[in-house]
CSV table of C-alpha atoms and ligand atoms in Angstrom, one decimal:
chain,number,residue,atom,x,y,z
A,1,MET,CA,-26.3,-41.1,29.8
A,2,THR,CA,-25.0,-38.3,32.1
A,3,SER,CA,-27.7,-35.9,33.3
A,4,LEU,CA,-28.4,-33.0,31.0
A,5,LEU,CA,-30.6,-31.3,33.6
A,6,PRO,CA,-29.6,-27.8,34.4
A,7,THR,CA,-27.7,-27.4,37.7
A,8,GLY,CA,-27.7,-24.5,40.2
A,9,LYS,CA,-28.5,-21.2,38.5
A,10,GLN,CA,-28.1,-22.6,35.0
A,11,ILE,CA,-30.8,-21.8,32.5
A,12,ASN,CA,-30.9,-24.3,29.6
A,13,LEU,CA,-32.7,-23.0,26.5
A,14,GLN,CA,-31.1,-25.8,24.5
A,15,LEU,CA,-32.8,-28.7,26.2
A,16,GLY,CA,-35.8,-30.0,24.1
A,17,TRP,CA,-37.4,-31.8,27.0
A,18,PRO,CA,-40.8,-31.2,28.6
A,19,SER,CA,-40.4,-30.0,32.1
A,20,PRO,CA,-41.0,-32.7,34.7
A,21,SER,CA,-43.9,-30.7,36.2
A,22,LEU,CA,-45.7,-31.4,32.9
A,23,PHE,CA,-45.5,-35.1,33.1
A,24,PRO,CA,-49.0,-36.7,33.5
A,25,SER,CA,-47.7,-38.9,36.4
A,26,GLU,CA,-51.2,-39.3,38.0
A,27,ASP,CA,-52.7,-40.4,34.8
A,28,LEU,CA,-49.9,-42.8,34.2
A,29,ASN,CA,-50.3,-44.1,37.7
A,30,ALA,CA,-54.0,-44.6,37.2
A,31,ALA,CA,-53.4,-46.3,33.9
A,32,ALA,CA,-50.7,-48.6,35.4
A,33,SER,CA,-53.0,-49.5,38.3
A,34,SER,CA,-55.8,-50.3,36.0
A,35,VAL,CA,-53.5,-52.5,33.8
A,36,PHE,CA,-52.0,-54.4,36.8
A,37,SER,CA,-55.3,-54.8,38.7
A,38,SER,CA,-56.7,-57.1,36.0
A,39,PHE,CA,-55.1,-60.5,35.6
A,40,ASP,CA,-56.0,-60.7,31.9
A,41,VAL,CA,-54.8,-57.2,31.0
A,42,ALA,CA,-51.6,-57.6,33.2
A,43,SER,CA,-50.9,-60.9,31.5
A,44,SER,CA,-51.2,-59.4,28.0
A,45,ALA,CA,-49.0,-56.4,29.1
A,46,LEU,CA,-46.2,-58.6,30.5
A,47,VAL,CA,-45.7,-61.1,27.6
A,48,TYR,CA,-43.9,-60.3,24.4
A,49,GLY,CA,-46.0,-57.8,22.5
A,50,PRO,CA,-47.2,-58.2,18.9
A,51,SER,CA,-44.5,-56.8,16.6
A,52,ARG,CA,-47.0,-54.2,15.1
A,53,GLY,CA,-48.0,-53.1,18.6
A,54,TYR,CA,-50.5,-53.8,21.4
A,55,VAL,CA,-53.8,-54.4,19.5
A,56,PRO,CA,-56.0,-52.1,21.7
A,57,LEU,CA,-53.5,-49.3,21.4
A,58,ARG,CA,-53.4,-49.7,17.6
A,59,SER,CA,-57.1,-49.2,17.4
A,60,GLN,CA,-57.1,-46.3,19.9
A,61,MET,CA,-54.2,-44.8,17.9
A,62,ALA,CA,-56.1,-44.9,14.6
A,63,LYS,CA,-59.0,-43.1,16.3
A,64,PHE,CA,-56.8,-40.5,17.9
A,65,LEU,CA,-54.9,-39.7,14.7
A,66,GLY,CA,-58.2,-39.6,12.8
A,67,SER,CA,-59.7,-37.2,15.3
A,68,MET,CA,-56.5,-35.0,15.5
A,69,TYR,CA,-55.8,-34.8,11.8
A,70,HIS,CA,-59.3,-35.1,10.2
A,71,GLY,CA,-61.8,-34.3,13.0
A,72,ASN,CA,-63.1,-37.8,12.4
A,73,PRO,CA,-62.1,-40.9,14.5
A,74,GLU,CA,-62.9,-43.2,11.6
A,75,ALA,CA,-60.8,-41.4,9.0
A,76,ILE,CA,-57.6,-43.5,9.5
A,77,GLU,CA,-57.7,-47.3,9.4
A,78,GLU,CA,-55.9,-49.3,12.1
A,79,SER,CA,-54.1,-51.2,9.3
A,80,ARG,CA,-52.2,-48.0,8.5
A,81,VAL,CA,-50.6,-47.6,11.9
A,82,CYS,CA,-47.9,-49.4,13.8
A,83,ILE,CA,-46.5,-48.8,17.3
A,84,ALA,CA,-42.7,-48.4,18.0
A,85,GLY,CA,-40.4,-47.5,20.8
A,86,GLY,CA,-39.8,-43.9,20.0
A,87,ALA,CA,-39.4,-41.8,16.9
A,88,SER,CA,-35.6,-42.2,17.1
A,89,GLN,CA,-35.8,-45.9,17.1
A,90,ASN,CA,-38.4,-46.0,14.4
A,91,LEU,CA,-36.2,-43.8,12.2
A,92,SER,CA,-33.6,-46.5,12.5
A,93,ASN,CA,-36.1,-49.3,11.9
A,94,THR,CA,-37.3,-47.5,8.7
A,95,LEU,CA,-33.7,-47.5,7.4
A,96,LEU,CA,-33.2,-51.1,8.3
A,97,ARG,CA,-36.3,-52.2,6.5
A,98,PHE,CA,-36.5,-49.8,3.5
A,99,ALA,CA,-33.0,-48.7,2.7
A,100,ASP,CA,-29.8,-50.4,1.7
A,101,PRO,CA,-26.5,-48.5,1.8
A,102,SER,CA,-25.4,-50.6,-1.2
A,103,TYR,CA,-28.4,-49.4,-3.2
A,104,THR,CA,-30.0,-46.4,-1.6
A,105,ARG,CA,-28.0,-43.4,-3.0
A,106,ARG,CA,-28.4,-40.6,-0.5
A,107,ILE,CA,-30.1,-39.5,2.6
A,108,TRP,CA,-31.4,-35.9,1.9
A,109,MET,CA,-31.9,-33.9,5.1
A,110,VAL,CA,-33.4,-30.5,5.4
A,111,GLU,CA,-30.8,-28.2,6.8
A,112,PRO,CA,-30.5,-26.8,9.5
A,113,THR,CA,-31.3,-30.4,10.5
A,114,TYR,CA,-32.3,-32.2,13.6
A,115,PHE,CA,-28.7,-33.1,14.4
A,116,LEU,CA,-29.5,-36.2,16.4
A,117,ALA,CA,-30.9,-37.9,13.3
A,118,CYS,CA,-27.4,-38.0,11.8
A,119,PRO,CA,-26.0,-40.7,14.0
A,120,VAL,CA,-29.1,-42.8,13.4
A,121,PHE,CA,-28.4,-42.7,9.7
A,122,GLU,CA,-24.7,-43.4,10.3
A,123,ASP,CA,-25.5,-46.5,12.4
A,124,CYS,CA,-27.6,-47.8,9.5
A,125,GLY,CA,-24.6,-47.7,7.2
A,126,PHE,CA,-25.0,-44.2,5.6
A,127,ILE,CA,-21.7,-42.6,6.8
A,128,GLY,CA,-20.7,-40.1,4.1
A,129,LYS,CA,-24.0,-40.4,2.2
A,130,MET,CA,-26.0,-37.7,4.0
A,131,ARG,CA,-26.6,-34.5,2.1
A,132,GLY,CA,-28.2,-31.2,3.2
A,133,VAL,CA,-31.1,-29.6,1.3
A,134,PRO,CA,-31.5,-25.9,2.3
A,135,GLU,CA,-34.7,-25.0,4.1
A,136,ASP,CA,-36.5,-22.1,2.4
A,137,ASP,CA,-39.3,-19.9,3.7
A,138,GLU,CA,-41.9,-22.7,2.8
A,139,GLY,CA,-39.9,-25.5,4.4
A,140,ILE,CA,-37.6,-27.0,1.8
A,141,ASP,CA,-35.8,-25.7,-1.3
A,142,LEU,CA,-37.5,-28.0,-3.9
A,143,GLY,CA,-35.5,-26.7,-6.9
A,144,PHE,CA,-32.3,-27.6,-5.0
A,145,LEU,CA,-33.7,-31.0,-4.1
A,146,GLU,CA,-34.8,-31.8,-7.6
A,147,ARG,CA,-31.5,-30.8,-9.2
A,148,ALA,CA,-29.6,-32.9,-6.6
A,149,LEU,CA,-31.9,-35.9,-7.2
A,150,ALA,CA,-31.5,-35.7,-10.9
A,151,GLU,CA,-27.7,-35.3,-10.8
A,152,THR,CA,-27.4,-38.3,-8.4
A,153,GLU,CA,-29.6,-40.5,-10.7
A,154,ALA,CA,-27.4,-39.5,-13.7
A,155,GLU,CA,-24.4,-40.6,-11.6
A,156,TYR,CA,-26.0,-43.9,-10.8
A,157,ALA,CA,-27.3,-44.6,-14.3
A,158,GLY,CA,-26.7,-48.2,-15.3
A,159,LYS,CA,-25.3,-49.4,-12.0
A,160,CYS,CA,-28.6,-49.5,-10.0
A,161,GLU,CA,-28.6,-53.1,-9.0
A,162,GLU,CA,-24.8,-53.5,-8.7
A,163,GLY,CA,-23.9,-54.9,-5.2
A,164,ARG,CA,-27.5,-54.6,-3.9
A,165,LEU,CA,-27.8,-56.9,-0.8
A,166,LYS,CA,-31.4,-56.3,0.3
A,167,THR,CA,-33.3,-57.8,-2.6
A,168,PRO,CA,-36.8,-59.2,-3.0
A,169,ALA,CA,-35.2,-62.7,-3.1
A,170,ASN,CA,-33.8,-62.0,0.4
A,171,GLY,CA,-37.2,-60.8,1.7
A,172,TYR,CA,-36.8,-57.0,1.0
A,173,GLU,CA,-39.5,-56.3,-1.5
A,174,LYS,CA,-39.2,-52.6,-1.4
A,175,ILE,CA,-35.9,-50.6,-1.0
A,176,TYR,CA,-36.1,-47.0,-1.9
A,177,LYS,CA,-33.5,-45.2,-4.1
A,178,HIS,CA,-33.5,-42.1,-1.9
A,179,ILE,CA,-34.5,-41.1,1.6
A,180,ILE,CA,-35.6,-37.6,2.4
A,181,TYR,CA,-35.8,-36.6,6.0
A,182,VAL,CA,-38.0,-33.6,7.1
A,183,VAL,CA,-39.7,-32.1,10.1
A,184,PRO,CA,-42.5,-30.3,8.3
A,185,THR,CA,-44.5,-28.9,11.2
A,186,PHE,CA,-42.8,-26.7,13.8
A,187,SER,CA,-39.5,-27.9,12.7
A,188,ASN,CA,-36.6,-28.7,15.0
A,189,PRO,CA,-34.5,-26.5,14.9
A,190,SER,CA,-36.0,-23.7,12.8
A,191,GLY,CA,-39.6,-23.7,14.1
A,192,LYS,CA,-40.8,-23.3,10.5
A,193,THR,CA,-43.8,-25.1,9.1
A,194,MET,CA,-43.9,-26.4,5.5
A,195,SER,CA,-46.5,-24.8,3.3
A,196,LEU,CA,-49.3,-26.9,1.8
A,197,GLU,CA,-48.0,-26.3,-1.8
A,198,HIS,CA,-44.5,-27.5,-0.8
A,199,ARG,CA,-46.0,-30.6,0.9
A,200,TYR,CA,-47.7,-31.5,-2.4
A,201,SER,CA,-44.6,-30.8,-4.5
A,202,LEU,CA,-42.4,-32.7,-2.2
A,203,VAL,CA,-44.6,-35.8,-2.4
A,204,ARG,CA,-44.7,-35.6,-6.2
A,205,LEU,CA,-40.9,-35.4,-6.3
A,206,ALA,CA,-40.6,-38.4,-4.0
A,207,ILE,CA,-42.9,-40.4,-6.2
A,208,LYS,CA,-41.0,-39.4,-9.3
A,209,TYR,CA,-37.6,-40.3,-7.9
A,210,ASP,CA,-38.5,-43.5,-5.9
A,211,ALA,CA,-37.8,-41.7,-2.7
A,212,LEU,CA,-39.2,-42.3,0.8
A,213,VAL,CA,-39.9,-39.1,2.8
A,214,ILE,CA,-39.6,-39.8,6.5
A,215,SER,CA,-41.6,-37.1,8.2
A,216,ASP,CA,-40.9,-36.5,11.9
A,217,ASP,CA,-44.3,-35.3,13.0
A,218,VAL,CA,-43.6,-35.2,16.7
A,219,TYR,CA,-44.8,-31.6,17.3
A,220,ASP,CA,-48.0,-31.6,15.2
A,221,PHE,CA,-50.4,-31.6,18.2
A,222,LEU,CA,-48.8,-28.7,20.1
A,223,SER,CA,-50.1,-25.6,18.4
A,224,TRP,CA,-51.7,-22.2,19.4
A,225,PRO,CA,-52.2,-18.8,17.9
A,226,HIS,CA,-49.0,-16.8,17.3
A,227,GLU,CA,-50.7,-13.6,18.7
A,228,GLN,CA,-51.5,-13.9,22.3
A,229,GLU,CA,-54.7,-11.8,21.9
A,230,ASN,CA,-56.1,-14.5,19.6
A,231,TYR,CA,-55.7,-17.3,22.3
A,232,ILE,CA,-59.0,-18.8,23.5
A,233,GLU,CA,-59.0,-21.4,26.3
A,234,GLY,CA,-59.9,-24.8,24.7
A,235,GLY,CA,-59.3,-23.4,21.1
A,236,LYS,CA,-57.9,-25.8,18.6
A,237,LEU,CA,-56.0,-25.1,15.4
A,238,GLU,CA,-56.6,-27.2,12.4
A,239,ILE,CA,-53.5,-29.3,11.7
A,240,SER,CA,-51.8,-29.4,8.3
A,241,PRO,CA,-52.3,-32.6,6.5
A,242,THR,CA,-49.5,-35.1,6.9
A,243,LEU,CA,-47.4,-36.0,3.9
A,244,VAL,CA,-48.9,-39.5,4.2
A,245,ASP,CA,-52.4,-38.1,3.7
A,246,ILE,CA,-51.2,-36.2,0.6
A,247,ASN,CA,-49.4,-39.2,-0.7
A,248,ARG,CA,-52.6,-41.2,-0.4
A,249,GLU,CA,-54.6,-38.6,-2.3
A,250,LEU,CA,-52.0,-38.3,-5.1
A,251,ASP,CA,-51.2,-42.0,-5.4
A,252,PRO,CA,-54.1,-44.0,-3.8
A,253,GLU,CA,-53.1,-47.4,-5.4
A,254,SER,CA,-49.5,-47.4,-4.3
A,255,LYS,CA,-48.7,-50.5,-2.3
A,256,TRP,CA,-45.7,-49.0,-0.3
A,257,GLY,CA,-46.3,-45.3,-0.7
A,258,ASN,CA,-43.5,-42.7,-0.7
A,259,THR,CA,-44.0,-41.2,2.8
A,260,MET,CA,-44.1,-42.3,6.4
A,261,SER,CA,-45.3,-40.2,9.4
A,262,ASN,CA,-43.1,-40.7,12.4
A,263,GLY,CA,-45.0,-39.6,15.5
A,264,SER,CA,-44.2,-39.9,19.2
A,265,PHE,CA,-45.6,-39.6,22.7
A,266,SER,CA,-42.3,-38.2,23.9
A,267,LYS,CA,-43.4,-34.6,23.6
A,268,ILE,CA,-47.1,-35.1,24.7
A,269,ILE,CA,-46.7,-37.7,27.5
A,270,ALA,CA,-43.0,-38.1,28.5
A,271,PRO,CA,-39.8,-39.1,26.7
A,272,GLY,CA,-39.3,-42.0,29.1
A,273,ALA,CA,-42.5,-43.6,28.0
A,274,ARG,CA,-40.7,-44.8,24.8
A,275,VAL,CA,-43.9,-45.2,22.8
A,276,SER,CA,-44.4,-43.9,19.3
A,277,TRP,CA,-46.3,-44.6,16.2
A,278,ALA,CA,-45.8,-44.7,12.4
A,279,MET,CA,-48.4,-44.1,9.7
A,280,GLY,CA,-48.1,-45.2,6.1
A,281,THR,CA,-49.7,-47.8,3.8
A,282,PRO,CA,-50.7,-51.1,5.4
A,283,ALA,CA,-47.9,-52.9,3.6
A,284,PHE,CA,-45.4,-50.3,4.7
A,285,VAL,CA,-46.3,-50.4,8.4
A,286,SER,CA,-46.5,-54.2,8.5
A,287,PHE,CA,-43.0,-54.6,7.0
A,288,LEU,CA,-41.6,-51.7,9.1
A,289,ALA,CA,-42.8,-53.4,12.3
A,290,THR,CA,-41.3,-56.7,11.6
A,291,THR,CA,-37.6,-56.0,12.0
A,292,GLY,CA,-35.5,-59.0,13.2
A,293,ALA,CA,-35.4,-57.4,16.7
A,294,SER,CA,-39.1,-57.0,16.9
A,295,ILE,CA,-39.8,-60.5,15.7
A,296,SER,CA,-37.5,-61.8,18.4
A,297,GLY,CA,-38.3,-59.4,21.2
A,298,GLY,CA,-41.8,-58.3,20.4
A,299,ASN,CA,-42.9,-54.7,20.1
A,300,PRO,CA,-40.2,-52.5,21.9
A,301,GLY,CA,-42.8,-50.2,23.6
A,302,HIS,CA,-45.1,-52.9,24.8
A,303,LEU,CA,-45.6,-52.4,28.5
A,304,SER,CA,-45.8,-48.6,28.2
A,305,SER,CA,-48.2,-49.1,25.3
A,306,THR,CA,-50.7,-50.6,27.7
A,307,PHE,CA,-50.5,-47.4,29.8
A,308,VAL,CA,-50.8,-45.2,26.8
A,309,GLU,CA,-53.8,-47.1,25.6
A,310,ASN,CA,-55.5,-46.5,28.9
A,311,MET,CA,-54.8,-42.8,28.7
A,312,LEU,CA,-56.2,-42.6,25.2
A,313,SER,CA,-59.3,-44.7,25.8
A,314,SER,CA,-60.2,-42.7,29.0
A,315,GLY,CA,-59.6,-39.4,27.2
A,316,ALA,CA,-56.9,-38.5,29.8
A,317,LEU,CA,-54.3,-37.8,27.1
A,318,GLN,CA,-56.6,-35.5,25.1
A,319,THR,CA,-57.4,-33.6,28.2
A,320,HIS,CA,-53.7,-33.3,29.2
A,321,ILE,CA,-52.8,-31.9,25.8
A,322,GLU,CA,-55.7,-29.4,25.8
A,323,LYS,CA,-55.8,-28.3,29.4
A,324,LYS,CA,-52.2,-28.6,30.4
A,325,LEU,CA,-49.7,-28.7,27.6
A,326,ILE,CA,-51.1,-26.1,25.2
A,327,PRO,CA,-51.9,-23.5,27.9
A,328,THR,CA,-48.5,-24.0,29.5
A,329,TYR,CA,-46.4,-24.1,26.3
A,330,SER,CA,-48.3,-21.2,24.7
A,331,SER,CA,-47.7,-18.9,27.7
A,332,ARG,CA,-44.0,-19.8,27.7
A,333,TYR,CA,-43.8,-19.1,24.0
A,334,TYR,CA,-45.5,-15.7,24.5
A,335,ALA,CA,-43.0,-15.0,27.3
A,336,MET,CA,-40.1,-15.9,25.1
A,337,VAL,CA,-41.3,-13.9,22.1
A,338,LYS,CA,-42.0,-10.8,24.3
A,339,ALA,CA,-38.5,-11.0,26.0
A,340,ILE,CA,-36.9,-11.3,22.5
A,341,GLU,CA,-38.8,-8.3,21.3
A,342,GLU,CA,-37.8,-6.3,24.4
A,343,TYR,CA,-34.2,-7.4,24.9
A,344,LEU,CA,-32.8,-8.8,21.7
A,345,GLU,CA,-34.5,-7.1,18.8
A,346,PRO,CA,-33.0,-3.7,19.7
A,347,LEU,CA,-29.6,-5.4,19.1
A,348,GLY,CA,-30.6,-6.4,15.6
A,349,VAL,CA,-31.7,-10.0,16.4
A,350,LYS,CA,-34.6,-11.3,14.4
A,351,VAL,CA,-36.9,-14.3,15.0
A,352,ILE,CA,-36.8,-16.6,12.0
A,353,THR,CA,-40.3,-17.3,10.9
A,354,GLY,CA,-40.3,-18.3,7.2
A,355,GLN,CA,-43.7,-17.9,5.5
A,356,PRO,CA,-46.1,-17.6,8.4
A,357,TYR,CA,-48.3,-20.7,8.8
A,358,HIS,CA,-52.1,-19.9,8.9
A,359,SER,CA,-54.8,-22.1,10.1
A,360,HIS,CA,-58.5,-22.2,11.3
A,361,TYR,CA,-58.9,-21.8,15.0
A,362,ARG,CA,-62.0,-23.1,16.7
A,363,THR,CA,-63.4,-23.9,20.1
A,364,SER,CA,-65.2,-27.3,20.7
A,365,ASP,CA,-68.6,-25.6,20.4
A,366,GLY,CA,-67.7,-24.4,16.9
A,367,GLY,CA,-66.8,-20.8,18.1
A,368,GLY,CA,-63.7,-18.9,17.1
A,369,SER,CA,-62.8,-17.0,14.0
A,370,ALA,CA,-63.9,-18.2,10.5
A,371,ALA,CA,-60.8,-16.6,9.2
A,372,LYS,CA,-57.4,-18.3,9.4
A,373,ILE,CA,-54.9,-17.0,11.9
A,374,GLN,CA,-51.2,-17.3,12.2
A,375,ALA,CA,-50.2,-20.4,14.2
A,376,ALA,CA,-47.2,-21.1,16.4
A,377,GLY,CA,-46.3,-24.3,18.2
A,378,GLY,CA,-43.8,-27.1,19.0
A,379,PHE,CA,-40.8,-26.6,21.3
A,380,PHE,CA,-38.5,-24.3,19.4
A,381,LEU,CA,-37.9,-21.0,17.6
A,382,SER,CA,-34.7,-19.8,16.0
A,383,ILE,CA,-33.3,-16.3,16.0
A,384,SER,CA,-30.7,-14.9,13.6
A,385,LEU,CA,-27.9,-12.6,14.7
A,386,PRO,CA,-26.6,-9.6,12.8
A,387,SER,CA,-23.5,-10.4,10.7
A,388,THR,CA,-21.3,-8.6,13.2
A,389,TYR,CA,-21.5,-11.8,15.3
A,390,GLN,CA,-19.2,-14.1,13.5
A,391,ASP,CA,-18.3,-16.7,16.1
A,392,VAL,CA,-21.6,-18.1,17.3
A,393,PRO,CA,-20.2,-21.3,18.8
A,394,GLY,CA,-17.8,-19.0,20.7
A,395,LEU,CA,-20.7,-16.9,21.8
A,396,ALA,CA,-22.5,-20.0,23.1
A,397,LYS,CA,-19.4,-21.1,25.0
A,398,ALA,CA,-19.2,-17.6,26.6
A,399,ALA,CA,-22.9,-17.8,27.4
A,400,LEU,CA,-22.3,-21.0,29.4
A,401,GLU,CA,-19.1,-19.9,31.1
A,402,LYS,CA,-20.1,-16.3,32.0
A,403,GLU,CA,-23.9,-16.4,32.3
A,404,GLU,CA,-24.7,-20.1,33.0
A,405,LEU,CA,-26.9,-20.1,29.9
A,406,LYS,CA,-27.0,-23.0,27.5
A,407,ILE,CA,-28.1,-22.4,23.9
A,408,ALA,CA,-27.9,-24.4,20.7
A,409,TYR,CA,-26.0,-22.6,17.9
A,410,GLY,CA,-26.5,-22.9,14.1
A,411,LYS,CA,-23.4,-24.9,13.3
A,412,MET,CA,-24.7,-27.8,15.4
A,413,PHE,CA,-27.5,-28.3,12.8
A,414,GLU,CA,-25.2,-29.0,9.8
A,415,VAL,CA,-25.7,-32.3,8.0
A,416,LYS,CA,-22.8,-34.5,9.2
A,417,GLY,CA,-20.2,-35.4,6.6
A,418,ASP,CA,-21.6,-33.0,4.0
A,419,ALA,CA,-19.1,-30.4,2.9
A,420,GLY,CA,-21.8,-28.4,1.1
A,421,SER,CA,-23.9,-28.2,4.3
A,422,LYS,CA,-20.8,-27.0,6.2
A,423,GLU,CA,-20.1,-24.4,3.6
A,424,ARG,CA,-23.7,-23.1,3.4
A,425,SER,CA,-23.9,-22.8,7.2
A,426,LYS,CA,-21.3,-20.1,7.1
A,427,THR,CA,-23.5,-17.8,5.1
A,428,SER,CA,-27.0,-18.9,6.3
A,429,PHE,CA,-28.1,-20.8,9.4
A,430,GLY,CA,-24.6,-20.7,11.0
A,431,ASN,CA,-25.5,-17.3,12.5
A,432,SER,CA,-28.7,-18.6,14.2
A,433,ILE,CA,-29.5,-19.8,17.7
A,434,ARG,CA,-32.2,-22.2,18.6
A,435,LEU,CA,-34.2,-21.5,21.7
A,436,CYS,CA,-36.5,-23.9,23.5
A,437,TRP,CA,-39.4,-23.0,25.8
A,438,SER,CA,-40.5,-26.5,26.9
A,439,PHE,CA,-38.3,-26.9,29.9
A,440,HIS,CA,-38.3,-23.6,31.9
A,441,GLU,CA,-41.1,-21.5,33.2
A,442,GLU,CA,-41.8,-18.0,32.1
A,443,GLU,CA,-39.6,-16.2,34.6
A,444,ALA,CA,-36.5,-18.3,33.8
A,445,ILE,CA,-37.2,-17.9,30.1
A,446,LYS,CA,-37.2,-14.1,30.4
A,447,GLU,CA,-34.0,-14.3,32.6
A,448,GLY,CA,-32.4,-16.5,30.0
A,449,ILE,CA,-33.1,-14.0,27.2
A,450,MET,CA,-31.7,-11.2,29.4
A,451,ARG,CA,-28.6,-13.2,29.9
A,452,LEU,CA,-28.3,-13.7,26.2
A,453,ARG,CA,-28.5,-9.9,25.8
A,454,SER,CA,-25.6,-9.5,28.2
A,455,VAL,CA,-23.5,-12.0,26.2
A,456,LEU,CA,-24.3,-10.2,23.0
A,457,LEU,CA,-23.5,-6.8,24.5
A,458,SER,CA,-20.1,-8.1,25.6
A,459,TYR,CA,-19.4,-9.9,22.3
A,460,ASP,CA,-16.3,-7.8,21.4
A,461,LYS,CA,-14.8,-8.8,24.7
A,462,ILE,CA,-15.2,-12.6,24.0
B,522,PLP,C1,-37.6,-33.9,15.2
B,522,PLP,C2,-37.5,-34.9,16.2
B,522,PLP,N1,-37.5,-36.2,16.0
B,522,PLP,C3,-37.4,-37.1,16.9
B,522,PLP,C4,-37.2,-36.8,18.2
B,522,PLP,C5,-37.0,-37.8,19.3
B,522,PLP,O1,-38.2,-38.5,19.4
B,522,PLP,P1,-38.3,-39.8,20.4
B,522,PLP,O2,-38.1,-39.3,21.8
B,522,PLP,O3,-39.7,-40.3,20.2
B,522,PLP,O4,-37.3,-40.8,20.1
B,522,PLP,C6,-37.1,-35.4,18.6
B,522,PLP,C7,-36.8,-35.0,20.0
B,522,PLP,O5,-36.3,-33.9,20.2
B,522,PLP,C8,-37.2,-34.5,17.6
B,522,PLP,O6,-37.2,-33.1,17.8
C-alpha cells in the first residue's frame, strides 16, 4: 500500500485514521514486555492461536463489552464473543460462513455507505448483488428496505434452493437469504446515529425476512456531548444498545440470531494492531471463527491479542479511551464545528445531523445531568453544499490541486454496481462532503476548513 499520509502542507480531512500521536505505544510496549518476559505467556502467544481467539482476551473482551454497553462486566457471556483480525476481515469471514452468492439474494447497504465495504462483498462473490438503502434522519429508510425485501422475495419465490452450494450437508447449517450492512452509531460517512425505534424495527425486519444484519460498531466507544459547554472531564455517555442486544431481547431462543456486532480496536488502539471482535449468539460466533483459514492458521490476530489482553486487564485501554482519546477527539470535533459555523455556514453549507442522538451523561461518581443531552462522536461528520455546487468531485479535485486539501465527496459513498444508488446520489448525498477530525490537530482542522471556504468561493472559476 502506498502511504496515504499527508505530505508537506497538505491537510487531509479525508483520512479516517487516528493520528500517530494518539497511539498508546508505551502501553503496548509494556504489554509486549510483559508477554515476552514470561516463558509460559510468550509460548502461548507465539503458537497458532485458538480459532475463536486467545482465551484470556475472550474473557476480558466479554467483561469490557459488558461494562461499556451495560455498565456491568458480567452482562455479556464469553461464549457470545470471538476475536478476529480487524472488522474488515471479519466482514469477509461473515460472508464466507453465512452467505452464499448462489442462495443469498442481495447485500443491502445503507447509502451513503462505507465504500471500502463494497470490495469485501465483491470478493465474496456478490458482484452486482449489492443494493443501496437510503439513510433517513433516523438511520435507515425502513419502508424502502421492507418494500425491496418483499419484491426480491417475490422474484425468488419457488427457486430458493436452486443451485445452492453451501448446504447443511456440506457443513453450512445457516445461510441467510439477505445481508443488511449498517453502521448504526456515528456512521461512516454521514456521522448519523440510528434511533432506538429504528433499531428495533430493523431487527424485526431481519427476523421476518431471514436476513443477517452486520453492524459495524467500530465508533461506539468514542462519544462526547455535542455542546462543548456540557463537556465534563471523565464524563461518560450511555451507549445505544447494539442490534445484537435488541435481537436477544426480541428473539431470545434463536440459535443463530439475525444480527452480528462487528467491533474493532483499530479506532481505539491502532489500526496496525489488527485485532477486533464479533458479538452474536454462541452458535454464530463459533461458526464464524472457524473459517478454513482460521482452522489452518489459527486466529489471525493472535500475537497482538496477547498485547490487547494485557491492556484490558491492566485497565490501560479504558484509561486511554477516557483520558486521551475522548478529550482529544472531542476538542478536535468542537474546533471543526466552530470553524464550519464561522467559515462555511455563511456560504449556505449545512452540517448533516439527522435526528439528534440524545443520551445520559454521567461522571464516574454518578454526577452529571439527569436529563439526556445531545451526543456526538466517532471520526466523521458530513456537510451538505447548496445546490449551486453541482460538481462536487470536481470541487474535491480543485481543493487538492489548488489548496492541498483532501476531502471525501458524496459520490464516493454510492453502493458499487447499483444503478439506483448512483441515481439517488445525484439528488441526495452526492452534494455532501465527509470531513474527519481524527488525524489532524485543531489548528490544521481550522486551516483545512478555511481552505475549503476558499475553494467554495472560487467555485465558478473551477
Ligand atoms: C465503518 C467501518 N468499518 C470498518 C472499518 C475498518 O475496520 P478495521 O480497521 O478493524 O478493519 C472502518 C475504518 O474506517 C470503518 O469506518
